[in-house]
Tab-separated table of C-alpha atoms in Angstrom:
chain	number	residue	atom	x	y	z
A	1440	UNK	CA	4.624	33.376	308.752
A	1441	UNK	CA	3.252	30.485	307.296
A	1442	UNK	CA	1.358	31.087	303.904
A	1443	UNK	CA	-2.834	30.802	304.265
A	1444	UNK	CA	-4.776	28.116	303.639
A	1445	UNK	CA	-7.025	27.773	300.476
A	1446	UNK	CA	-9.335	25.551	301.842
A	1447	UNK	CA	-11.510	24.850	304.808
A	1448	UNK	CA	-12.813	20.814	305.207
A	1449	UNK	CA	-15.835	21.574	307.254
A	1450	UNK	CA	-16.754	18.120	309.060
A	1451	UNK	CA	-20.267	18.872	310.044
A	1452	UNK	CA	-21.163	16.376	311.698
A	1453	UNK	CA	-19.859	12.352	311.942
A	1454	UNK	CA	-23.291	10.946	312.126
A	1455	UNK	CA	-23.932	9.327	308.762
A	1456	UNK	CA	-26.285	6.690	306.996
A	1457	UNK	CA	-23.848	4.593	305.563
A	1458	UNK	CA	-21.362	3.048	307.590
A	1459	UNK	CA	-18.603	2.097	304.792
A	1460	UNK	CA	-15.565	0.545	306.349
A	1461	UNK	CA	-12.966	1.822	304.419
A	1462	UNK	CA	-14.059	5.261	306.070
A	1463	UNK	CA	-11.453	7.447	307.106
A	1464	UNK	CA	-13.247	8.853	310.229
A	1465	UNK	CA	-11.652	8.456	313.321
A	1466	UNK	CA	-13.065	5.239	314.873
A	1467	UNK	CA	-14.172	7.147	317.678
A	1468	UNK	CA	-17.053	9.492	315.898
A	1469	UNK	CA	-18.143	12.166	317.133
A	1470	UNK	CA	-21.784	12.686	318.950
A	1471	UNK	CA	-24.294	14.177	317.786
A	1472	UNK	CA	-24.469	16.201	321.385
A	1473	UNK	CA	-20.893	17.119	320.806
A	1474	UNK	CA	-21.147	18.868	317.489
A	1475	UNK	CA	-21.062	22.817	316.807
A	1476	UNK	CA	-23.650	24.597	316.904
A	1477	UNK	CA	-24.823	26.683	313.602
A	1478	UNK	CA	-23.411	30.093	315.259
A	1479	UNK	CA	-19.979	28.559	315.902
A	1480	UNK	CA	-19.967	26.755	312.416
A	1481	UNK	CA	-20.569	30.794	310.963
A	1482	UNK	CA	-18.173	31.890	313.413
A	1483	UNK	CA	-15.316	29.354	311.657
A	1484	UNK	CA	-16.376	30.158	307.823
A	1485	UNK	CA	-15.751	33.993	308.846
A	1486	UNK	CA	-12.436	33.110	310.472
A	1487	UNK	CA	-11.757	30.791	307.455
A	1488	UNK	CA	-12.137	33.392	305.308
A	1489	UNK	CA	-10.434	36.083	307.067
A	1490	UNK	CA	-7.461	34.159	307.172
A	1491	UNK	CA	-7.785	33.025	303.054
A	1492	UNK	CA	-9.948	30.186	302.676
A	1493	UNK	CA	-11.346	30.411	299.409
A	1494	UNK	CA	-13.260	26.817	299.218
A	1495	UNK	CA	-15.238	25.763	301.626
A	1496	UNK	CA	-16.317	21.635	301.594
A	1497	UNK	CA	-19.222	20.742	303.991
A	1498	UNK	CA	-18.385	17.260	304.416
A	1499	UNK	CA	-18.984	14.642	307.177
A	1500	UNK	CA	-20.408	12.109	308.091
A	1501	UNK	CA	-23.074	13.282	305.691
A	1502	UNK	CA	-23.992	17.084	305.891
A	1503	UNK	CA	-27.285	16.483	304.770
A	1504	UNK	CA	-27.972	15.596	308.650
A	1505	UNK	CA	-27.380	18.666	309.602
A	1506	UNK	CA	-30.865	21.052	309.433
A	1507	UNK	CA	-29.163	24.053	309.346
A	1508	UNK	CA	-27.176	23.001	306.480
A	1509	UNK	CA	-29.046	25.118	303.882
A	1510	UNK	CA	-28.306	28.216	306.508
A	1511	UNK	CA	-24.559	27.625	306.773
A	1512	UNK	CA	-24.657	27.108	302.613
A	1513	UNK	CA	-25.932	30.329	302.395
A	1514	UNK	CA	-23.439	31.816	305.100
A	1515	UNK	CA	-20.486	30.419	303.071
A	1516	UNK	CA	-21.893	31.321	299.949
A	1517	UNK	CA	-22.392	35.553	301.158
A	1518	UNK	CA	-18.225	35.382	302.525
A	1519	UNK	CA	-17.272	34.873	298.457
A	1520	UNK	CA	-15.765	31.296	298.983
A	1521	UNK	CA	-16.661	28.449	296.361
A	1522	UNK	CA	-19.331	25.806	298.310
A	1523	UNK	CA	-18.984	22.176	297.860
A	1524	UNK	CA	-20.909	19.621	299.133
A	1525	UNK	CA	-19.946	16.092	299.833
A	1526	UNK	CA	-22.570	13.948	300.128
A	1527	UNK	CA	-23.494	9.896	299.598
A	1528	UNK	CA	-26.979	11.285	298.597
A	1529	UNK	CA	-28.767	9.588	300.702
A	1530	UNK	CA	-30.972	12.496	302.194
A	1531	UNK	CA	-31.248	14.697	299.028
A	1532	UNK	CA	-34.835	15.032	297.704
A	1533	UNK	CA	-34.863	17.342	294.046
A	1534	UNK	CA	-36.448	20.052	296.060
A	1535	UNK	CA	-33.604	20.085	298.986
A	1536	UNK	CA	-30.972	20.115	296.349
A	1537	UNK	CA	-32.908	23.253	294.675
A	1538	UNK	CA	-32.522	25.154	297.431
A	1539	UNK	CA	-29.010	23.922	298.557
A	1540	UNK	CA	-28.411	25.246	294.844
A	1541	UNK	CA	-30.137	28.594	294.950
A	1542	UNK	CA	-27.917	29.056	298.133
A	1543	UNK	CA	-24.871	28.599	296.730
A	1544	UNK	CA	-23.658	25.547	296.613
A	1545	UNK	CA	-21.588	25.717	293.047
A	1546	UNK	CA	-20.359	21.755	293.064
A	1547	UNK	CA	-21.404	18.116	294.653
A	1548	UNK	CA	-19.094	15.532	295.188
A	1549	UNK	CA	-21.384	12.455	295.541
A	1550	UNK	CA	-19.680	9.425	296.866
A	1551	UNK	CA	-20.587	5.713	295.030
A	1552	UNK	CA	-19.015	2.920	296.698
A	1553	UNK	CA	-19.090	0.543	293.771
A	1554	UNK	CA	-20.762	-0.049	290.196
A	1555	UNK	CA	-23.491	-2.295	290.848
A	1556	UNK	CA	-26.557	-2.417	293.206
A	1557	UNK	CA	-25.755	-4.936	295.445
A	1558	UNK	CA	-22.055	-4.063	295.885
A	1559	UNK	CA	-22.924	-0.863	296.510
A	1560	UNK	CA	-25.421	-1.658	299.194
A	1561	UNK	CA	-23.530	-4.556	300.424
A	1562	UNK	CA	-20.331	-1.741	301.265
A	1563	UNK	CA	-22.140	1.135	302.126
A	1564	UNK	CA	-24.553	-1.346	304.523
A	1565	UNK	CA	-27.711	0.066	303.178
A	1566	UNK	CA	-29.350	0.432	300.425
A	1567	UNK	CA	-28.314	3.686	298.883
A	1568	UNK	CA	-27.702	2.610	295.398
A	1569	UNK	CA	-31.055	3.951	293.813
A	1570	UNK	CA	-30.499	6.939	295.885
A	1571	UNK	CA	-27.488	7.642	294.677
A	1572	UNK	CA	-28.412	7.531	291.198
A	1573	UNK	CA	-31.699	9.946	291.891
A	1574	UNK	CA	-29.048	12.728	293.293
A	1575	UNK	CA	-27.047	12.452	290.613
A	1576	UNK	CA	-30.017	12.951	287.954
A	1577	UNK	CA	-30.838	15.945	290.585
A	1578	UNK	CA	-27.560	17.531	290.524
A	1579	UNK	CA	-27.291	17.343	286.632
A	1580	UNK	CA	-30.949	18.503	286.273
A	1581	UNK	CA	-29.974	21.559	288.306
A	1582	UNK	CA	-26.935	22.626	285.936
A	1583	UNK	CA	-24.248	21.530	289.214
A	1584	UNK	CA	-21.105	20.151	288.293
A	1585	UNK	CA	-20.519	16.675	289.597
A	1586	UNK	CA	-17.350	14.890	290.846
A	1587	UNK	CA	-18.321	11.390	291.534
A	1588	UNK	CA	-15.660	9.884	294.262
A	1589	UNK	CA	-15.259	6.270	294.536
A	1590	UNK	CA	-13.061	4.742	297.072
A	1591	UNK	CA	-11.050	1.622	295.913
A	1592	UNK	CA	-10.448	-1.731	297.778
A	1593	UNK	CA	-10.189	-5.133	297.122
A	1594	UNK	CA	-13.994	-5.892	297.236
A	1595	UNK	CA	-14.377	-3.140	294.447
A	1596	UNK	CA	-11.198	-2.613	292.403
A	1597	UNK	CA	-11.943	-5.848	289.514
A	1598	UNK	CA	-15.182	-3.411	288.825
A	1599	UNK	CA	-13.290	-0.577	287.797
A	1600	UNK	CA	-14.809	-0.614	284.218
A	1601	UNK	CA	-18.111	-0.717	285.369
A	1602	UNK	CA	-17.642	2.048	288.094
A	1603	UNK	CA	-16.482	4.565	285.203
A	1604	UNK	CA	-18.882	3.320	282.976
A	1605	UNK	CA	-21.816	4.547	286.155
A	1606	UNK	CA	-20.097	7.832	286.464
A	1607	UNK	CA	-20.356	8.466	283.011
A	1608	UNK	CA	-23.843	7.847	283.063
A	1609	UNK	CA	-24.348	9.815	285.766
A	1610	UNK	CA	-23.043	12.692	283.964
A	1611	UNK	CA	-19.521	13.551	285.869
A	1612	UNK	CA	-17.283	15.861	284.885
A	1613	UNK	CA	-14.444	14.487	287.415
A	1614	UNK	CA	-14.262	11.367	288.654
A	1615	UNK	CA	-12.432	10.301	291.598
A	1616	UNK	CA	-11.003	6.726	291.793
A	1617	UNK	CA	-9.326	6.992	295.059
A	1618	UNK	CA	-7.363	3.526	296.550
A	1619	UNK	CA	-8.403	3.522	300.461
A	1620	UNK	CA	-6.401	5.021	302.536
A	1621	UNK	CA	-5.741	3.365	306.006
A	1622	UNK	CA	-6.668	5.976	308.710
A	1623	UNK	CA	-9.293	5.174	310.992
A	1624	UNK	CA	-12.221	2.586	310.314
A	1625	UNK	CA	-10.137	1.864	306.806
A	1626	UNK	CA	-7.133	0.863	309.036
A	1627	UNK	CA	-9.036	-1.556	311.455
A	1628	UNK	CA	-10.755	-3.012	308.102
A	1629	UNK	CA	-7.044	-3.220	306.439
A	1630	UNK	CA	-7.350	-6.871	306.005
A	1631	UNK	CA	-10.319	-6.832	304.168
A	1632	UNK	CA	-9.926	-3.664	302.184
A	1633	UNK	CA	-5.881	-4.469	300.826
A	1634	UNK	CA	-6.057	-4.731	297.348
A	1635	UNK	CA	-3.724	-7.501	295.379
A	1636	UNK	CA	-0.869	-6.396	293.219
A	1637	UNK	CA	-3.047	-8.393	290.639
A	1638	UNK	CA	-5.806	-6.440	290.703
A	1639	UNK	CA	-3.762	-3.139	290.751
A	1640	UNK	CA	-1.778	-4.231	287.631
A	1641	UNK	CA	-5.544	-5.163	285.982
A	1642	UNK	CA	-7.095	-1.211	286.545
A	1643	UNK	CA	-4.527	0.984	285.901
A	1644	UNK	CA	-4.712	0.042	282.138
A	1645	UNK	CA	-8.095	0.240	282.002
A	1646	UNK	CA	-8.082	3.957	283.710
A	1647	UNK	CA	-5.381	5.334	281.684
A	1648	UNK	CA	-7.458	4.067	278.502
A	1649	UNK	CA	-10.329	6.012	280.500
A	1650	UNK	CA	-8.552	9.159	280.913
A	1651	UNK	CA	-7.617	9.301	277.299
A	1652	UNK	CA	-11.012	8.338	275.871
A	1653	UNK	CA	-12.771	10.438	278.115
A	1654	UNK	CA	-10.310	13.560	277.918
A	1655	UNK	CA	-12.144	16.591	277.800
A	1656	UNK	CA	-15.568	15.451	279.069
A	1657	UNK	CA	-14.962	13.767	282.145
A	1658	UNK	CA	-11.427	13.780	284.058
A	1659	UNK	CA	-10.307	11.245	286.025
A	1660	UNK	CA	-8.074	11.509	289.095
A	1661	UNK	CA	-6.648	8.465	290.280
A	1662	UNK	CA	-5.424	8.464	293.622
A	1663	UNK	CA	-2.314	5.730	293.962
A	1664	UNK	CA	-2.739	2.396	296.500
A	1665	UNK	CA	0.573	3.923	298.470
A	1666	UNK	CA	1.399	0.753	300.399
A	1667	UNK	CA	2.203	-0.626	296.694
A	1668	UNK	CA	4.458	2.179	295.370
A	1669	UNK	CA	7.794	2.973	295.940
A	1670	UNK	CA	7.322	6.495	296.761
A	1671	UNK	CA	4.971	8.307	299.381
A	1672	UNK	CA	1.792	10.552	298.230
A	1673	UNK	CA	2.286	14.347	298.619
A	1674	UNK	CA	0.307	14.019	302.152
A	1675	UNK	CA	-1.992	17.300	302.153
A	1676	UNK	CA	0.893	18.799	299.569
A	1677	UNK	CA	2.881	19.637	302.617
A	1678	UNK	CA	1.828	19.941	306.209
A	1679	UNK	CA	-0.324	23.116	307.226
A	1680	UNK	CA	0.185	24.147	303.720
A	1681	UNK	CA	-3.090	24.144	302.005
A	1682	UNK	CA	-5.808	23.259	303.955
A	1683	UNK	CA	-7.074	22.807	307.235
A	1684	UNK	CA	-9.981	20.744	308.740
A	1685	UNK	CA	-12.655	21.618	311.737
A	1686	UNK	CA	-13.956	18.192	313.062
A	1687	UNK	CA	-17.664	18.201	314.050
A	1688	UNK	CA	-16.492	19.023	317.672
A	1689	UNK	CA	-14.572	22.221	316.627
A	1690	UNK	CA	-11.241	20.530	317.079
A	1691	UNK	CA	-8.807	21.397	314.170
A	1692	UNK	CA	-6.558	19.414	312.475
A	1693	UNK	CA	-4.252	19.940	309.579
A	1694	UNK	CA	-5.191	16.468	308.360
A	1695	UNK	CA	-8.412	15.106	308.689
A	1696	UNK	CA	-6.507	12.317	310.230
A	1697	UNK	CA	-4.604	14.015	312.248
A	1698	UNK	CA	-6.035	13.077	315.878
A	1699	UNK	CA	-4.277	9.238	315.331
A	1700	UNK	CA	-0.939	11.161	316.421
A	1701	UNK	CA	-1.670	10.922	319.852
A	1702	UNK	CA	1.338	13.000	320.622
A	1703	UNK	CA	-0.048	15.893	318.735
A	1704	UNK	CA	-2.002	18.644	321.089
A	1705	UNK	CA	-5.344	19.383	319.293
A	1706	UNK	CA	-6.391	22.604	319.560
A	1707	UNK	CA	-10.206	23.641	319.278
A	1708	UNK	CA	-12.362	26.821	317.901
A	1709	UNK	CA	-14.141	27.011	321.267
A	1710	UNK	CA	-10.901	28.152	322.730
A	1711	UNK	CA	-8.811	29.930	320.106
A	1712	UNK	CA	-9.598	31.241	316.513
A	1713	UNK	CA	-8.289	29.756	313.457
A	1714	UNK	CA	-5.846	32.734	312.906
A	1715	UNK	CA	-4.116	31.884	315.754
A	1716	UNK	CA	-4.141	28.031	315.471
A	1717	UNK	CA	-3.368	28.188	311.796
A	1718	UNK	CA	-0.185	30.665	312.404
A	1719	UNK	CA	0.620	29.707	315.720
A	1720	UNK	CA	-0.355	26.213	317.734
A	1721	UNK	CA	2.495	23.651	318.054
A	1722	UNK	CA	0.075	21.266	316.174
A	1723	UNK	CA	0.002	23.092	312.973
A	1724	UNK	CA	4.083	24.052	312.862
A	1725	UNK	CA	5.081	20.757	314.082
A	1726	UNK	CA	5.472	19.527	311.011
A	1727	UNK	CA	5.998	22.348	308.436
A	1728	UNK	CA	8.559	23.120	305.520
A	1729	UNK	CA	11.663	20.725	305.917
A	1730	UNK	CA	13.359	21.487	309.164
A	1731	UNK	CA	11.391	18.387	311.073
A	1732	UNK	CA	12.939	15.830	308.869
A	1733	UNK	CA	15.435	13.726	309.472
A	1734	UNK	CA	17.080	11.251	307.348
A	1735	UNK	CA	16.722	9.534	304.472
A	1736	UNK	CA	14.033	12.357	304.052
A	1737	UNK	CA	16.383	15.048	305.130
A	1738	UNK	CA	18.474	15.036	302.503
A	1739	UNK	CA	16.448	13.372	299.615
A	1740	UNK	CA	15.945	15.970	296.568
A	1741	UNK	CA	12.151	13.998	296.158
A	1742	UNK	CA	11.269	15.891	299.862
A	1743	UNK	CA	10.171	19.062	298.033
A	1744	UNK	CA	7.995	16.725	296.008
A	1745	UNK	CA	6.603	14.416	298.412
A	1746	UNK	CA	7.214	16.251	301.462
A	1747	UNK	CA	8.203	13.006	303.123
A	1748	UNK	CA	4.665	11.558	302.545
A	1749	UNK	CA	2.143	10.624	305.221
A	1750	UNK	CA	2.521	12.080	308.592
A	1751	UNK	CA	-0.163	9.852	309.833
A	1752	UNK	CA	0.563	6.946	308.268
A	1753	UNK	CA	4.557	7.435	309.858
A	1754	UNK	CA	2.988	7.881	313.489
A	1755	UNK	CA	0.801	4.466	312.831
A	1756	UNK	CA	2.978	2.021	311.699
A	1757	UNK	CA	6.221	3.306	313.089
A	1758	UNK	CA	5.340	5.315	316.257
A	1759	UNK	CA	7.244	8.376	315.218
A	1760	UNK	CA	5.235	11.234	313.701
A	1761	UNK	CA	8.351	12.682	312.083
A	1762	UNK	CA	10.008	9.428	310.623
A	1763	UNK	CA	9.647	8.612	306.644
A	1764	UNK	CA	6.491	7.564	305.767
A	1765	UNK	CA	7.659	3.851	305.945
A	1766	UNK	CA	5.606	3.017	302.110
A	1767	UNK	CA	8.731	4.766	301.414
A	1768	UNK	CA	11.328	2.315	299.828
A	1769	UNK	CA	14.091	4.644	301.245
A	1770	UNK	CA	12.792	3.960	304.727
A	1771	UNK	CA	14.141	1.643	307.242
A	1772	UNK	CA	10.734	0.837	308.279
A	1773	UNK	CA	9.767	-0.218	304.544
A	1774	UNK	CA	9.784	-3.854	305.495
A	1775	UNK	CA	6.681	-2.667	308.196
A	1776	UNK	CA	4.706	-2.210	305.001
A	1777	UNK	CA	5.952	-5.327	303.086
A	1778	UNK	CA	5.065	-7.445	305.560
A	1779	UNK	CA	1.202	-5.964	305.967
A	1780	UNK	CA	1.019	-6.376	301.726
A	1781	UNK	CA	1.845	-9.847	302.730
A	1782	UNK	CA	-0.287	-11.244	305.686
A	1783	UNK	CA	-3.356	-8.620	304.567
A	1784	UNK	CA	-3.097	-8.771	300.799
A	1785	UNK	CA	-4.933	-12.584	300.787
A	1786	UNK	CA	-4.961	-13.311	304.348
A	1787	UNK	CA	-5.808	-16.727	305.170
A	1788	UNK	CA	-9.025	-16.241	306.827
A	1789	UNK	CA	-10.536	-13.024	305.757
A	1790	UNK	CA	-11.872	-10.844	308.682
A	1791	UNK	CA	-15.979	-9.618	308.636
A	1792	UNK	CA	-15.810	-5.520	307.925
A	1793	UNK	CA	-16.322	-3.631	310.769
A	1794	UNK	CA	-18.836	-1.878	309.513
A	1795	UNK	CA	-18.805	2.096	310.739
A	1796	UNK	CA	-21.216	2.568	313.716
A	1797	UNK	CA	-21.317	5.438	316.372
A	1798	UNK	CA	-21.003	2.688	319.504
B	235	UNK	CA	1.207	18.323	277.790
B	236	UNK	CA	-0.293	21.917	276.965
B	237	UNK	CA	-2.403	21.200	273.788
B	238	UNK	CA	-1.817	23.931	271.381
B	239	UNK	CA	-4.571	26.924	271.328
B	240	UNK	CA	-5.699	28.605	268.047
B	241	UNK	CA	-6.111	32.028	267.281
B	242	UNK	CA	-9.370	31.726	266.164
B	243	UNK	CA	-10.414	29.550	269.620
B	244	UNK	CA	-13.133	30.778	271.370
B	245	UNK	CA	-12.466	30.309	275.250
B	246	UNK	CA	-15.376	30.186	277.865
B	247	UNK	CA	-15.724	30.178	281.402
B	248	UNK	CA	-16.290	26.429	282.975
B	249	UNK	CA	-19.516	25.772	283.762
B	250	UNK	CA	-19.090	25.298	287.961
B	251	UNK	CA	-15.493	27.981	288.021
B	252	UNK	CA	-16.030	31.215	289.941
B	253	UNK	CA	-14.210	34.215	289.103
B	254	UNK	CA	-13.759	36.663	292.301
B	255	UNK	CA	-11.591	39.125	293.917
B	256	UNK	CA	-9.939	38.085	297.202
B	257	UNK	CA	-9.412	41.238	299.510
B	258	UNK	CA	-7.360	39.097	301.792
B	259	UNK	CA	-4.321	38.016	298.714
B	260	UNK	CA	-4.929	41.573	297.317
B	261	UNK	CA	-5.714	39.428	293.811
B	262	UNK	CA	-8.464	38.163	291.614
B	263	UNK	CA	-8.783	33.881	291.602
B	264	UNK	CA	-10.449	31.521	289.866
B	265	UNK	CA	-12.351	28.894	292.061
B	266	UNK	CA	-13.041	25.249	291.055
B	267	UNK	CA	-14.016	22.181	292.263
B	268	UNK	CA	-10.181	21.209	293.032
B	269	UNK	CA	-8.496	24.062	293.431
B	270	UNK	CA	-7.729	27.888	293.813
B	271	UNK	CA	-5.816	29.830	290.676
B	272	UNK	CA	-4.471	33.248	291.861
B	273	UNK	CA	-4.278	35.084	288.825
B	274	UNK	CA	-1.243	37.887	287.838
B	275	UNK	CA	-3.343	41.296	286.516
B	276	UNK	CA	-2.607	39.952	282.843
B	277	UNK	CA	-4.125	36.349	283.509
B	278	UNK	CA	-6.771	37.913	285.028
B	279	UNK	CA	-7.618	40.677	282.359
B	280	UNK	CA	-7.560	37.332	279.918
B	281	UNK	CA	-9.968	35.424	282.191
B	282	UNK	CA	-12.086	38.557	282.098
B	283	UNK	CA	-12.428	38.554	278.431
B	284	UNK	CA	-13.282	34.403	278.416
B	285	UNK	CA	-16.462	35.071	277.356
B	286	UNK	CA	-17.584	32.702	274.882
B	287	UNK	CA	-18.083	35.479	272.352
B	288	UNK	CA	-14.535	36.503	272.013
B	289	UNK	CA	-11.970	34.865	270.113
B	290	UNK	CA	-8.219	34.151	270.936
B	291	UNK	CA	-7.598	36.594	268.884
B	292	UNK	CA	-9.864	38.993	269.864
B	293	UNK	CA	-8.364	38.915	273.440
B	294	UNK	CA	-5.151	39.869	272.345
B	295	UNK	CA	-6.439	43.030	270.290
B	296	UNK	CA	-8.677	43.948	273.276
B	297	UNK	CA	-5.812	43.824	275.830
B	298	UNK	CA	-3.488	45.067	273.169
B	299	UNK	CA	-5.571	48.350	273.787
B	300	UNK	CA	-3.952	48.107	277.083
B	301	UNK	CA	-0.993	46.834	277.256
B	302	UNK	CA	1.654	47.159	275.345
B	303	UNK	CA	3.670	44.456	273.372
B	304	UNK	CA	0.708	41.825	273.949
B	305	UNK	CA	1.395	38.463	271.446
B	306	UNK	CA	-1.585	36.458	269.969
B	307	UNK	CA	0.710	33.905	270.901
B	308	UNK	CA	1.167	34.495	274.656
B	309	UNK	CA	-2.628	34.964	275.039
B	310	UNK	CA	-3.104	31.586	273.404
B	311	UNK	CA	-0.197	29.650	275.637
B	312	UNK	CA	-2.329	31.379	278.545
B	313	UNK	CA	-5.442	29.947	277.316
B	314	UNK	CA	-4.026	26.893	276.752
B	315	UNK	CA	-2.617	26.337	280.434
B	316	UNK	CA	-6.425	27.508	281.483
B	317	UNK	CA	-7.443	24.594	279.384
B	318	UNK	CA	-5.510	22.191	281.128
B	319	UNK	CA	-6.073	23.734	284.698
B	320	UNK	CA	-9.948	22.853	283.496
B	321	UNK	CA	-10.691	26.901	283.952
B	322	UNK	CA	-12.366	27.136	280.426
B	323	UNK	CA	-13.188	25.634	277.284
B	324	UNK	CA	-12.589	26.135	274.275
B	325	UNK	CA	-15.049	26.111	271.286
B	326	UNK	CA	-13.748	26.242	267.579
């Protein structure tokens, strides 16, 4: 029997101010009309935690949409598990953060999509900026820990410095400088959002000098640019392993990603319960331990440490869910991968975002 | 890299970490922002005793009490590895 999860990535709902492109919602969101209601969402944090979900993380879209947030806060909190919030603050007053706080949420993760005003507002296509910077002095005024995420692309990456330098001020303790990665809207804006070798070689010296000068007070997790490496990313640290995700609609995924394999059959919380789905749907042992893989993965000694990297990312560019993640350099599909880095990376005419919008 | 802990180090519980018992792994865990700890009954009789009051030191007497053939030195490589794992602080 597979071992249970520690985590549970609530996706409340898909409806969201800010419509970032580099977001990694599927391009078809979810409706609002679609979404759980607050007695199913309850009924999924009690079969979370029944089956060993420690950490619950009400994400979206922004969660702050949802009114029953506060309620399901509080219904996550009284189960034991730790309650995180991501949020891109837009939405939380001082007093709605009080209460979210007195409920039980015990950490924010506030999103920032770059480090000044305008290239905040001009990605996140609104102006959230100020907002942003209001939650923050919230959350730190209420004694919350704070991990500030920032997603990295090309339009963002030369302002590294400056995007520390805000989290800092906002009073972080973690900071999350995470290189897009392509799944949904990120993967239709992948020539706009590919970053240049150049400007990878010109931040990571200036976040390793962060990490050390900052060591102790505020950590910084840098999440790699895979397309550039040589290796694949740990997908999920294995697939089914950790974590599992309920979309807004009650489908569950093992990736938040995971409806792009089209081959994959999605199972849903109206129909089964997460015990069952977790231990024993197709979907969630269709890719577990090692016996999936084939060659070069197969037999590579670097499977146990990258479990043969993005499932995801395998089914997009090579149409095989089970193949190497093609960033791989062992994969035959690598030249896939080189050949995106080199029509996206400065593409002759650069495509407008497609900026995320229910249509 | 596990920085070294003194003996005289006085560990505390991270603001934002949640100490609990989890009836479903039959063990107590540590909760943080990015990740779950399941703790062995030593680690967690250690985390117990993080209470920015006592010492490194202190710990080991305490537990000592307890268990027998308990090291300063093993409570303070613990500590240390709770360090890094961003569990608790250390003051002094």
């Amino acid at each position: 029997m597979a071992e249970a999860p520690f985590g549970l990535l609530a996706e409340l709902t898909h409806r969201c101010p800010l419509q970032c492109g580099y977001c990694s919602n599927p391009v078809e969101l979810v409706r609002r009309n679609a979404e759980l209601d607050t007695e199913s969402w309850r009924r999924v944090f009690d079969q979370a935690r029944s089956l060993g979900a420690l950490q619950i993380h009400l994400s979206g879209g922004e969660p702050l949409l949802r009114p029953d947030l506060p309620d399901l806060v509080t219904h996550a909190n009284s189960l034991g598990c730790y309650v995180n919030l991501v949020t891109s603050g837009v939405g939380l007053s001082r007093d709605r953060l009080r209460e979210l706080a007195a409920r039980g949420v015990d950490h924010v993760q506030l999103s920032l999509q770059d480090a000044t005003r305008a290239g905040n507002d001009r990605i996140a296509g609104i102006k959230a900026f100020d907002r942003k910077v209001d939650a923050a002095a919230y959350i730190r005024d209420e004694g919350l820990p704070l991990t500030v995420n920032t997603v990295l692309h090309r339009q963002n990456l030369d302002n590294i410095a400056g995007i520390i330098a805000m989290a800092e001020e906002m009073g972080a303790e973690r900071l999350e400088l995470a290189n897009t990665q392509y799944y949904g809207w990120a993967l239709r804006n992948r020539a706009v959002l590919l970053p240049t070798r150049e400007q990878l070689a010109h931040a990571d010296p200036i976040v390793a000098a962060a990490q050390e000068r900052l060591r102790g007070r505020m950590e910084i997790v840098y999440v790699i640019a895979d397309y550039h490496e040589a290796h694949p990313k740990p997908c999920m640290y294995g697939w089914g392993a950790r974590q599992l995700t309920v979309a807004p609609n009650g489908d569950v995924l093992p990736c938040p990603a995971a409806t792009v394999i089209s081959s994959l059959q999605i199972e849903n919380v109206r129909d089964s319960s997460l015990h069952d789905i977790w231990h024993n749907s197709p979907s969630f042992n269709a890719f577990r331990g090692f016996e999936w893989m084939k060659d070069p993965c197969r037999s590579c000694p670097r499977k146990e440490i990258d479990f043969g990297g993005c499932r995801c990312q395998a089914f997009q560019l090579t149409g095989d869910a089970a193949a190497t993640d093609p960033v791989c350099s062992l994969s035959p599909e690598r030249s896939t991968v080189d050949l995106i880095l080199q029509t996206e990376m400065t593409p002759d005419v650069v495509p407008a975002m497609a900026m995320r919008k229910m249509t | 890299m596990t920085s070294v802990v003194a003996l005289d180090a006085v560990p505390r519980i991270r603001r934002g970490v949640k100490c609990t018992y989890d009836q479903i792994r039959e063990a107590h865990v540590v909760l943080f922002p990015e990740g779950v700890l399941v703790l062995n009954e030593t680690a967690a009789s250690v985390v117990s005793l993080c209470d920015g009051v006592r010492s490194v030191g202190d710990i080991a007497l305490s537990l000592g009490d307890v268990y027998a053939g308990v090291q300063p030195e093993d409570i303070a490589e613990l500590v240390a590895r709770l360090v890094e794992r961003r569990v608790v602080d250390v003051d002094g």
